[in-house]
CSV table of C-alpha atoms in Angstrom, one decimal:
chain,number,residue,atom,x,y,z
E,1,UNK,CA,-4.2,121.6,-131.8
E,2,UNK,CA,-7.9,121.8,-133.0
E,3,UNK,CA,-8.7,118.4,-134.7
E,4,UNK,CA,-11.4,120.0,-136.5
E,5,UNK,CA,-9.9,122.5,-138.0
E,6,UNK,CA,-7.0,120.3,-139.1
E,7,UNK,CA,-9.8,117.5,-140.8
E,8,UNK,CA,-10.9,120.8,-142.7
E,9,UNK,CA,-8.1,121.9,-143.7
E,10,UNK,CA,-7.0,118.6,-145.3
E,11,UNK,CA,-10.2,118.3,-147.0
E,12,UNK,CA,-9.4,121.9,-148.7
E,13,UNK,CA,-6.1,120.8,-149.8
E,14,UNK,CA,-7.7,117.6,-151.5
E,15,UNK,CA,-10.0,119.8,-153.6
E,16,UNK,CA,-7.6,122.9,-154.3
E,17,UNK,CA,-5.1,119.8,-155.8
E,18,UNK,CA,-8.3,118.6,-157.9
E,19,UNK,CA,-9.4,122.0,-158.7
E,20,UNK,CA,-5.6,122.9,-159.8
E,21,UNK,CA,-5.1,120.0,-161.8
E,22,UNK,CA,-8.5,121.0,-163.9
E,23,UNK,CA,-7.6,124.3,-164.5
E,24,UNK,CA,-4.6,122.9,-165.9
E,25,UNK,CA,-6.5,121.0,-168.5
E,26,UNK,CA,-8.6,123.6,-168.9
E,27,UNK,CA,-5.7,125.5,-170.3
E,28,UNK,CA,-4.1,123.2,-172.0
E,29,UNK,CA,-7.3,122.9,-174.2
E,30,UNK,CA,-7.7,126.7,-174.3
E,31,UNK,CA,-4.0,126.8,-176.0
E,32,UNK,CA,-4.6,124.0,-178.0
E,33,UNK,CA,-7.8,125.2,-179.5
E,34,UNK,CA,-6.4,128.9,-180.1
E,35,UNK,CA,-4.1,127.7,-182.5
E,36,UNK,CA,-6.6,127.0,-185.4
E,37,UNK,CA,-7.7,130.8,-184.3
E,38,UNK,CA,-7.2,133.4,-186.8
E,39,UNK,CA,-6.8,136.1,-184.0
E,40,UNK,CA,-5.2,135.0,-180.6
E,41,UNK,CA,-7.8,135.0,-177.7
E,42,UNK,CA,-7.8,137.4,-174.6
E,43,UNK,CA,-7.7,135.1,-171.8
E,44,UNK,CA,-8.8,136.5,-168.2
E,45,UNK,CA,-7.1,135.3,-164.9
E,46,UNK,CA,-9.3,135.7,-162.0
E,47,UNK,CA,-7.8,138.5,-159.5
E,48,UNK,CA,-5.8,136.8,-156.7
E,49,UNK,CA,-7.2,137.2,-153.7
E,50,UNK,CA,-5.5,138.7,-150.4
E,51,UNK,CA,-4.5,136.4,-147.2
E,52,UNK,CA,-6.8,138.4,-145.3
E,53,UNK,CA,-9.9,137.1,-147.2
E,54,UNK,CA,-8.9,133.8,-146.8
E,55,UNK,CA,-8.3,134.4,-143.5
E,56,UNK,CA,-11.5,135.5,-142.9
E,57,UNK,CA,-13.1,133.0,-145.0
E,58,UNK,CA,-11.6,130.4,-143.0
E,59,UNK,CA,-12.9,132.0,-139.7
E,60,UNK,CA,-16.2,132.2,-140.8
E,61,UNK,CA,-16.4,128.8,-142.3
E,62,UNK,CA,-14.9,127.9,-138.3
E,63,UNK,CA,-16.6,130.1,-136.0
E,64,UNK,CA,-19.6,131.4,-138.0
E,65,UNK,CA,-20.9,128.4,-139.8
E,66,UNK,CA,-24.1,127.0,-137.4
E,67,UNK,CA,-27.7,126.3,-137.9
E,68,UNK,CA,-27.2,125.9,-141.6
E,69,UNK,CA,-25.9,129.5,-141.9
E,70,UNK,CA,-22.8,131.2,-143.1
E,71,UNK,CA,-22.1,134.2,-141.3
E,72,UNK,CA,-19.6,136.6,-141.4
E,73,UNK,CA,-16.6,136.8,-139.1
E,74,UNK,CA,-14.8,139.8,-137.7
E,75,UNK,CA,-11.2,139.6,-136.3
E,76,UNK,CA,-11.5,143.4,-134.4
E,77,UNK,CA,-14.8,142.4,-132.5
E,78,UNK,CA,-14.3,138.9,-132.3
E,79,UNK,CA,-18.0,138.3,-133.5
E,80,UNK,CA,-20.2,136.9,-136.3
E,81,UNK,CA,-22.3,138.8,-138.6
E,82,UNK,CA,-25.2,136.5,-139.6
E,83,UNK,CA,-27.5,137.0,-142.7
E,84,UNK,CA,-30.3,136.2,-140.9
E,85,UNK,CA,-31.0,138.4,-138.0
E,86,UNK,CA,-33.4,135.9,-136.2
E,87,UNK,CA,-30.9,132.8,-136.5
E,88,UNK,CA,-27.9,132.3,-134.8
E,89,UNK,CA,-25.0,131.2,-136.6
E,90,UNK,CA,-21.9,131.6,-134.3
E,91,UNK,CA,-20.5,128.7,-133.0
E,92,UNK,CA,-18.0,128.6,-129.6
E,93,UNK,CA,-15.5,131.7,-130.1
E,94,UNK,CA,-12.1,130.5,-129.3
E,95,UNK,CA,-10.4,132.7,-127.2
E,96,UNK,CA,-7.5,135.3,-127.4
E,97,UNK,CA,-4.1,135.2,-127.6
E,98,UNK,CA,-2.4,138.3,-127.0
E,99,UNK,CA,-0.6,140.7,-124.8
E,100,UNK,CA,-1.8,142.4,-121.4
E,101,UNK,CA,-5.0,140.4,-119.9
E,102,UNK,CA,-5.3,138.7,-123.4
E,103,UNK,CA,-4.7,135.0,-122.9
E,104,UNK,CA,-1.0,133.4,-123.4
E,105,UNK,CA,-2.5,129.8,-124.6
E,106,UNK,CA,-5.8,128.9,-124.5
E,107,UNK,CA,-6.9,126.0,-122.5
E,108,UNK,CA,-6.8,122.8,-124.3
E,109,UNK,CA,-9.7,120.8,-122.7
E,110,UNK,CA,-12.1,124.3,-123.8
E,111,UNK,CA,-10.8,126.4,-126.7
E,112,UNK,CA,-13.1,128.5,-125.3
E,113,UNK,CA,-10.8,129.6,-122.4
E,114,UNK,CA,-7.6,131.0,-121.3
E,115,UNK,CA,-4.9,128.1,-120.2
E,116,UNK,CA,-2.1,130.6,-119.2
E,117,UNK,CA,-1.7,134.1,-118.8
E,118,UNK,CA,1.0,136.4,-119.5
E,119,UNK,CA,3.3,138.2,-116.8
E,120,UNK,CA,1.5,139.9,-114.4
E,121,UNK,CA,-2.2,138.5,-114.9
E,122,UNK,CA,-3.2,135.4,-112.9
E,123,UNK,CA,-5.9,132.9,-114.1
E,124,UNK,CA,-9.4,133.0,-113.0
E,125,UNK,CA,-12.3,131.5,-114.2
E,126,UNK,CA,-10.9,131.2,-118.0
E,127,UNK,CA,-9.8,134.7,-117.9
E,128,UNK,CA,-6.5,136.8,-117.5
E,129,UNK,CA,-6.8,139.1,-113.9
E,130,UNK,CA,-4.2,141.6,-113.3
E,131,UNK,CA,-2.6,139.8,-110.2
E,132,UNK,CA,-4.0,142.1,-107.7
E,133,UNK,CA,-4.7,140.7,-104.5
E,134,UNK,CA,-8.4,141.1,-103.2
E,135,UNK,CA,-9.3,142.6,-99.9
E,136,UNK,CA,-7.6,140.8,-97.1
E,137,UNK,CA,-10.4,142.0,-94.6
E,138,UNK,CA,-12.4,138.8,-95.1
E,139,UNK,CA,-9.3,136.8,-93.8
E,140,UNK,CA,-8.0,139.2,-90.5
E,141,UNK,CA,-8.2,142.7,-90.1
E,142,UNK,CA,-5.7,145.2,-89.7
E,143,UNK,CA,-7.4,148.3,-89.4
E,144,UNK,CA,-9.0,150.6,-87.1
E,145,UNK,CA,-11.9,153.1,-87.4
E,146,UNK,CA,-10.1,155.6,-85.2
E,147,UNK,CA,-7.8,158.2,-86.2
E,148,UNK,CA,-4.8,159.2,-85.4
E,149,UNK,CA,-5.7,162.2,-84.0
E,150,UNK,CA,-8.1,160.6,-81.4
E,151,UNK,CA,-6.4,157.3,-80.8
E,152,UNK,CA,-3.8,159.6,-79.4
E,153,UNK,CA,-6.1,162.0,-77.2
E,154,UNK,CA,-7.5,158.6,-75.8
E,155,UNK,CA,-4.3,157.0,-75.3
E,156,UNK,CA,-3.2,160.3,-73.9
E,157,UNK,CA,-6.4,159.8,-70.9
E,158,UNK,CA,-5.9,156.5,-71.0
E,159,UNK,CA,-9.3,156.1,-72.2
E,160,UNK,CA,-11.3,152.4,-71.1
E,161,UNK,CA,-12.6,152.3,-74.6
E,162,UNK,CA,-9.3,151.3,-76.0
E,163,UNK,CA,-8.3,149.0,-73.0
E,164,UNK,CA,-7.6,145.1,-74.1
E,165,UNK,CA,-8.9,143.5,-71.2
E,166,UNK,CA,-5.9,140.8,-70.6
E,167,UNK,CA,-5.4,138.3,-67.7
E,168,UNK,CA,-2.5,139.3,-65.3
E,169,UNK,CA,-0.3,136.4,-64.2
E,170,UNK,CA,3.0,136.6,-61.5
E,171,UNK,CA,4.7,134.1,-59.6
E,172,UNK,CA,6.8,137.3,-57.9
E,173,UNK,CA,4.4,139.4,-56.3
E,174,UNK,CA,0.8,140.5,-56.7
E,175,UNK,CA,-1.2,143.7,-57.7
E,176,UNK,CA,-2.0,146.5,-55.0
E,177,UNK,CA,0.4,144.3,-52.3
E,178,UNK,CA,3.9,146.1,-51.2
E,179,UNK,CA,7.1,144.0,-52.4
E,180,UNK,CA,10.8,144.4,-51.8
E,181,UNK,CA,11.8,145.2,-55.5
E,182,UNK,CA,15.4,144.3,-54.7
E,183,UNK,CA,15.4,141.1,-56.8
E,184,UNK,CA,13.8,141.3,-59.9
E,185,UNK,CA,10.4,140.5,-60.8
E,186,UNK,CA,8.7,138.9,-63.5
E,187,UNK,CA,5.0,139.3,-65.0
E,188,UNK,CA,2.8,139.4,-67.4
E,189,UNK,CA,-0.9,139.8,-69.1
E,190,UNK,CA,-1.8,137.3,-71.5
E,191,UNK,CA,-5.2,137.2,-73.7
E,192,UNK,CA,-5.4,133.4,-74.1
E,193,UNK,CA,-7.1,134.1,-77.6
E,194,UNK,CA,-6.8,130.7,-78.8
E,195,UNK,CA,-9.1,129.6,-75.6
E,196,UNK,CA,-11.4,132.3,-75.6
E,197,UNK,CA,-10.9,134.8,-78.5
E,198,UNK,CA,-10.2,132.3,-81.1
E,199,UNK,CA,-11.9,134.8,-83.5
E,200,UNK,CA,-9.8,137.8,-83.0
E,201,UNK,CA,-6.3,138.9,-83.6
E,202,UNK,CA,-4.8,142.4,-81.2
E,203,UNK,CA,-3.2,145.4,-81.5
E,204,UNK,CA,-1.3,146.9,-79.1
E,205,UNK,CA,-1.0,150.8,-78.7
E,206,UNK,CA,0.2,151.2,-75.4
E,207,UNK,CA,0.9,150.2,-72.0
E,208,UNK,CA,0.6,152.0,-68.3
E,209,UNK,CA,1.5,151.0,-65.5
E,210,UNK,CA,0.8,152.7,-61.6
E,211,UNK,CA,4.4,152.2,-59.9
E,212,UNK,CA,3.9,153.5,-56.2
E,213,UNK,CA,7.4,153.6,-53.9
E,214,UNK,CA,7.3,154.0,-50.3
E,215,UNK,CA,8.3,157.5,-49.2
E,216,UNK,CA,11.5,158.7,-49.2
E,217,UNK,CA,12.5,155.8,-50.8
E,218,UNK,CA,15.9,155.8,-53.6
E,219,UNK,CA,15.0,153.3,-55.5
E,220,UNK,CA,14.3,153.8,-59.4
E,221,UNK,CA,12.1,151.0,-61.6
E,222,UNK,CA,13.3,149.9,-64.5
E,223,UNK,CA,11.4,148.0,-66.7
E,224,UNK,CA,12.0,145.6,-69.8
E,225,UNK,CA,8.7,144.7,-71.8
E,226,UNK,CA,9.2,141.7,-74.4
E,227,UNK,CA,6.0,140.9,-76.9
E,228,UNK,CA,5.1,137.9,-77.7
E,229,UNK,CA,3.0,138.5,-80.8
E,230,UNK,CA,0.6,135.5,-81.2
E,231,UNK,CA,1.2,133.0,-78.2
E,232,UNK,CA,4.0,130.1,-77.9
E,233,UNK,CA,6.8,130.2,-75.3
E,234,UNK,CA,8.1,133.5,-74.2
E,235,UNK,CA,11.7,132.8,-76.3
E,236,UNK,CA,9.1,133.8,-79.1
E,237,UNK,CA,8.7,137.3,-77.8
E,238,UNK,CA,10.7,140.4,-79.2
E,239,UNK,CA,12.3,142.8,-76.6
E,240,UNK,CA,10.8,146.1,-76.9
E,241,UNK,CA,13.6,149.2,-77.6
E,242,UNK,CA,12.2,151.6,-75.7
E,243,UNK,CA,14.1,154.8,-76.5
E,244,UNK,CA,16.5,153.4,-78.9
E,245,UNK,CA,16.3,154.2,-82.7
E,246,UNK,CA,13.7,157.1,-82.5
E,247,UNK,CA,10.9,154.5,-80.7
E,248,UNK,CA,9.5,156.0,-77.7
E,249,UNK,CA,10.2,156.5,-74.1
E,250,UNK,CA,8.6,155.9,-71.2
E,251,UNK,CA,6.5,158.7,-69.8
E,252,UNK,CA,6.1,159.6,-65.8
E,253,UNK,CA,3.3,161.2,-64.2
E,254,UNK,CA,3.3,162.5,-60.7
E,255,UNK,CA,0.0,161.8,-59.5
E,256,UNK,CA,-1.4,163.7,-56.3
E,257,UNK,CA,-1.3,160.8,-53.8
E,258,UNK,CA,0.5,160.7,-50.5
E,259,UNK,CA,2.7,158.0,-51.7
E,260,UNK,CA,5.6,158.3,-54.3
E,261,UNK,CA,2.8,157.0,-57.1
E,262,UNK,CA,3.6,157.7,-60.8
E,263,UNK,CA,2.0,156.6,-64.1
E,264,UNK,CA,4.4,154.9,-66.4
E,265,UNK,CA,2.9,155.1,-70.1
E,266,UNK,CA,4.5,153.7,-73.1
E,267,UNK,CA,3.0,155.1,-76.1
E,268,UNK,CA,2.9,153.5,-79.8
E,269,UNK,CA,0.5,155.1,-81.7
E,270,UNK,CA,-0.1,154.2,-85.0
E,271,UNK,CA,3.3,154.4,-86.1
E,272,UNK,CA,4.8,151.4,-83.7
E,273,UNK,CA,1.5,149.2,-83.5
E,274,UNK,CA,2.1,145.8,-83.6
E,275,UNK,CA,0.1,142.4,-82.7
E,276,UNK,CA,0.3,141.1,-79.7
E,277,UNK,CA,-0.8,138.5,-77.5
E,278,UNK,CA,1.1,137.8,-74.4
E,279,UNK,CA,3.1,140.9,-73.0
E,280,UNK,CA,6.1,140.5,-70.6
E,281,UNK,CA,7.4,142.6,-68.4
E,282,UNK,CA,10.1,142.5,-65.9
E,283,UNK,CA,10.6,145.1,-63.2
E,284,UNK,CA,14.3,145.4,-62.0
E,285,UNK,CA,15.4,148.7,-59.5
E,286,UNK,CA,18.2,151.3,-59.2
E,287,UNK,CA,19.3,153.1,-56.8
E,288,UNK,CA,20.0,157.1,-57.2
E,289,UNK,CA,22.4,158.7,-55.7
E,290,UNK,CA,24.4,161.7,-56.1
E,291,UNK,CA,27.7,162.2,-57.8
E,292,UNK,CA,30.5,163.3,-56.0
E,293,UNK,CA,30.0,167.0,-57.8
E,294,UNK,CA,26.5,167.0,-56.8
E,295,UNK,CA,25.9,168.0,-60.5
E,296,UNK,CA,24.0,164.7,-62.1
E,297,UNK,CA,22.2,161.3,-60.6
E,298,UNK,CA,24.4,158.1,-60.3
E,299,UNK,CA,22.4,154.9,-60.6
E,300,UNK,CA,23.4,151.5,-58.4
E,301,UNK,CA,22.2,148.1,-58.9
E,302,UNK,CA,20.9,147.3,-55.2
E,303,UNK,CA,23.0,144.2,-54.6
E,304,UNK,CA,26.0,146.8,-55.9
E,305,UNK,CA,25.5,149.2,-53.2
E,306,UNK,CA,25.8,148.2,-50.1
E,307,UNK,CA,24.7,150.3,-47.3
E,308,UNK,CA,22.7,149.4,-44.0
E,309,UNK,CA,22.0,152.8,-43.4
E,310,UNK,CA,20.1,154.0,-47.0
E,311,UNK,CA,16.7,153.6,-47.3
E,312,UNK,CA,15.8,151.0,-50.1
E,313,UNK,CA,12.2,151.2,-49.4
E,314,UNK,CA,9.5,148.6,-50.8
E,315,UNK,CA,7.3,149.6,-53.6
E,316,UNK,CA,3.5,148.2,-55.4
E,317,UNK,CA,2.4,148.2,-59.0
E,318,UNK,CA,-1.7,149.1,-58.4
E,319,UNK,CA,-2.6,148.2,-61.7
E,320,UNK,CA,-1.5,147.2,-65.6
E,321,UNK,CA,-3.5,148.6,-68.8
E,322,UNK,CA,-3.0,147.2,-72.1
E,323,UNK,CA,-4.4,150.1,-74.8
E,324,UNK,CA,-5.2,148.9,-78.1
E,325,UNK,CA,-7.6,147.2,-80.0
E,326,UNK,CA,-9.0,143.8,-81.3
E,327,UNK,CA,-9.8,142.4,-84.8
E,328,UNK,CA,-11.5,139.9,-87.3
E,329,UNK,CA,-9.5,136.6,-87.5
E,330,UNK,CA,-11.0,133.7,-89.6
E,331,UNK,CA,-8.5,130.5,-88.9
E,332,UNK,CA,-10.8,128.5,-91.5
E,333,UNK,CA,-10.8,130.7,-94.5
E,334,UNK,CA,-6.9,130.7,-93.9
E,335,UNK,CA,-6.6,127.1,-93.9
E,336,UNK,CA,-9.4,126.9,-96.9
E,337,UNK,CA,-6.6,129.0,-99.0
E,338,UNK,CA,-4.0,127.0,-97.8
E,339,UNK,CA,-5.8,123.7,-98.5
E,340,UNK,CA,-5.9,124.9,-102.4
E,341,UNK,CA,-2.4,125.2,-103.1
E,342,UNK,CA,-2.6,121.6,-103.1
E,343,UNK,CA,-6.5,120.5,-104.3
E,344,UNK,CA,-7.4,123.8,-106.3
E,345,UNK,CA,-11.6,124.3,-106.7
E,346,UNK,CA,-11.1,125.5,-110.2
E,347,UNK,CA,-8.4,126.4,-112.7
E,348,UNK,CA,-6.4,129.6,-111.6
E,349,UNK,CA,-8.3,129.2,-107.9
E,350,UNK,CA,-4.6,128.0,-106.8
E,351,UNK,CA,-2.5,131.3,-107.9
E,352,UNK,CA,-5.6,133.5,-107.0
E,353,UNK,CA,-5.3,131.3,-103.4
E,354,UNK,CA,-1.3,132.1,-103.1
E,355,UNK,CA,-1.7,135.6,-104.0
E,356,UNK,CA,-4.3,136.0,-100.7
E,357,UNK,CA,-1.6,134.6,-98.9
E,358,UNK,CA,1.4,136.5,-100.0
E,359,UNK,CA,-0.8,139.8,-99.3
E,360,UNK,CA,-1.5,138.3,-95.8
E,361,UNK,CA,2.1,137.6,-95.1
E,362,UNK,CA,3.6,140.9,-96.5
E,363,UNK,CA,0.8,143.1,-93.8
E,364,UNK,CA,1.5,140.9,-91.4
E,365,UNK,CA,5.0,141.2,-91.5
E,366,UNK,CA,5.1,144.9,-92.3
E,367,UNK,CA,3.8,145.5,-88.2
E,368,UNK,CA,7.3,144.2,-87.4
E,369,UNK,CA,9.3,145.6,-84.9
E,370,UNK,CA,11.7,147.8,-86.0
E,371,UNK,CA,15.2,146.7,-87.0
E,372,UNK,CA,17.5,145.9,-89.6
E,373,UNK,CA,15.4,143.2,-90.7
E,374,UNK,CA,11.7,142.2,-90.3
E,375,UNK,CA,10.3,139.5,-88.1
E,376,UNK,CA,8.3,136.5,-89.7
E,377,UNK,CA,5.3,137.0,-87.6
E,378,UNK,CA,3.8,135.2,-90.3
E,379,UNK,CA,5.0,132.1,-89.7
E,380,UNK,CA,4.1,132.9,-85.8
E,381,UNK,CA,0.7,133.4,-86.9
E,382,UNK,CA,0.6,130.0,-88.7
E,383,UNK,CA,2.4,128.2,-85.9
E,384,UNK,CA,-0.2,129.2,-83.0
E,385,UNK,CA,-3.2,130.3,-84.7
E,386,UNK,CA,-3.8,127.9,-87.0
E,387,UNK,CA,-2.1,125.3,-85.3
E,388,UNK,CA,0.4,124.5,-88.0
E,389,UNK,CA,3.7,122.1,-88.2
E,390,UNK,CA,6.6,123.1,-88.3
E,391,UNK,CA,7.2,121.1,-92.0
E,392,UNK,CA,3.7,122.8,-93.1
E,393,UNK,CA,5.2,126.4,-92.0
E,394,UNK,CA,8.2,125.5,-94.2
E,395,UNK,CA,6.3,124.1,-97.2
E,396,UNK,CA,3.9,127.6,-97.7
E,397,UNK,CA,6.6,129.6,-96.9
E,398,UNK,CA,8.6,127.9,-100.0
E,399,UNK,CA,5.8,127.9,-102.3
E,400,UNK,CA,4.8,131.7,-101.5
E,401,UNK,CA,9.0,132.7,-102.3
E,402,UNK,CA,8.6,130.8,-105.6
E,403,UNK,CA,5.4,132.4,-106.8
E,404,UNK,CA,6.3,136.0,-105.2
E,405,UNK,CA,9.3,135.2,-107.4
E,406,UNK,CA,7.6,135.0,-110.7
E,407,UNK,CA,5.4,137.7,-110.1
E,408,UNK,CA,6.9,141.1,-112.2
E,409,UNK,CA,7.9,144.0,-110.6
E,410,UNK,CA,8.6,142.1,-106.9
E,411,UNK,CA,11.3,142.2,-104.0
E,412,UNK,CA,11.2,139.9,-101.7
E,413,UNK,CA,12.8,140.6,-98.4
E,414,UNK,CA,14.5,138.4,-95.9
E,415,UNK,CA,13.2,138.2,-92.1
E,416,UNK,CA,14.9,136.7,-89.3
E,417,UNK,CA,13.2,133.7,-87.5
E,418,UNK,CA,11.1,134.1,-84.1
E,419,UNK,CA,9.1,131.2,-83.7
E,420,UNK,CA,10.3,127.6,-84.0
């Protein structure tokens, strides 16, 4: 492919064919004038010479051949030798073609420079990378400085440092007001990140609630808690499986009021984390009664048990926490990497763009609820934080399967669908 090389090379052949035929009559003569010899002559053949010198010849007549100097070429260090230690004589090195982070092909507008890499290196800048992602941190966070051991002592006092500060919203009742719980009610605390925390992406750790009954009162609270990870309409939240499948329970507290009052916490931890921005919750009530042996607690639905005579009671919710904590989200350095799997600032930027995004998607998706399979809270995170079509969702999500699919040593997995 080099057209100088090829212009010198044909200019070789044209002299080794003029060269060749003068040695041949060069011989000729030789024979023809030994005959009138009284003694035959000893006629010496130059050595042949190995492919490696030419080789090398070749190389340094290429690469090694500049300010009017012939230098000395070396295939192990790719570098001239020059005979004159104050003049440069290499020219542009092409580069090379190998295995590992050696180049596949070199690039055919600069010789120069890697055009393709092999498996498992991405292009960057004219050289083969391993295809590592770099640190995600610059796009959103996903970490905290705390440690497990303390996150869980402060989610344990239900500590104010860890609080999200979220906006409460019912149609059904309000905070720190008595209610007839015999119908159920609906609630929830939203951030509204996209109106004032455009910045920042949450975590949520855990969730209290104060549930206060009046006294002597039957009635049970049960509560359903759906997440809805990074806003939308609440048929884009998850249900919550509190105490199914080894994820945790709800834990009461007696607390030393004159009322029934109890502390409902829901702990997470590190271990069943997970983003959030909108949390529902829906209070529903039993009522316990004794079984007909006295020995264990029968539970009615209140519109199941009908009774005039049985104290249903009223009850109040005094306040909501959210525990967890906030951080980094850059919506513009996301949509900069998007924008270059289409208009790519330099050769290699677009696979070095698509592997940011595949990292992003895979820790994203890893806080998942649990389940048989994942959630795509990736395409979520598209769809309301970045304020994305439907068809652009779509499109990434196509062009990250087809690259993650190249990649060696890579299993994709499948996730079921949450946001439209």
């Amino acid at each position: 492919m080099d057209s100088n090389f090829q212009r010198r090379y044909e200019q070789l052949e044209s002299s080794m064919k003029q060269l060749f035929l003068k040695a041949q009559r060069t011989v000729h003569k030789l024979f023809s004038l030994s005959k009138r010899c009284h003694k035959q002559p000893l006629i010496r053949m130059p050595r042949q010479r190995s492919s490696n010198y030419w080789l090398n010849r070749i190389q340094s007549f290429l690469y090694c051949n500049e300010n009017g100097l012939l230098g000395s070429f070396s295939e192990e260090t790719h570098t001239c030798t020059c005979p004159n230690d104050q003049v440069a004589c290499h020219g542009f090195l092409p580069c090379t073609v190998g295995d590992g982070p050696a180049c596949l092909s070199c690039a055919l507008d600069n010789r120069t420079r890697c055009g393709s890499c092999n498996a498992g290196y991405m292009l960057s800048q004219g050289l083969c990378k391993p295809e590592v992602a770099d640190s995600t941190e610059h796009y959103i966070g996903f970490e905290t400085d705390l440690q497990d051991l303390e996150m869980k002592y402060l989610l344990q006092k239900t500590d104010r440092r860890i609080e999200v500060h979220a906006i409460f919203i019912s149609n059904d009742m309000r905070l720190n007001s008595w209610f007839d719980p015999s119908w159920r009610k609906r609630m929830l605390l939203t951030l509204k990140s996209n109106k004032y925390k455009s910045s920042l992406v949450h975590m949520i750790l855990g969730l209290s609630l104060q549930i206060c009954l009046t006294k002597n009162s039957t009635l049970e609270p049960v509560l359903a808690v759906y997440i809805n990870p990074f806003g939308g309409s609440h048929s884009e939240s998850w249900f919550m499986p509190v105490n199914e499948n080894n994820f945790p329970d709800w834990e009461r507290t007696k607390l030393d009021l004159p009322l029934q009052c109890y502390n409902w916490t829901l702990t997470l931890g590190n271990k069943w984390k997970t983003f959030f921005e909108t949390v529902h919750i829906y209070l529903r009530s039993r009522i316990k009664s004794n079984s007909p042996n006295g020995n264990e607690s029968i539970y009615y639905e209140p519109l199941e048990f009908i009774d005039p005579s049985r104290n249903l009671g009223y009850m109040k919710i005094n306040n909501i926490q959210v525990f967890g904590y906030s951080m980094h989200f850059d919506p513009e350095a996301i949509r900069d990497l998007i924008l270059q799997l289409d208009y790519p600032y330099t050769q290699g930027s677009q696979d070095s763009a698509l592997l940011q995004l595949l990292e992003i998607r895979d820790r994203v998706n890893k806080l998942s609820p649990p389940g048989q399979r994942r959630l795509d809270l990736f395409s979520c995170l598209l769809r309301h934080r970045l304020k994305l079509s439907t068809s652009e969702v779509v499109r990434i999500q196509s062009a990250l399967q087809a690259f993650n699919a190249k990649l060696p040593n890579t299993v994709d997995y499948d996730t079921t669908k949450l946001c439209s």
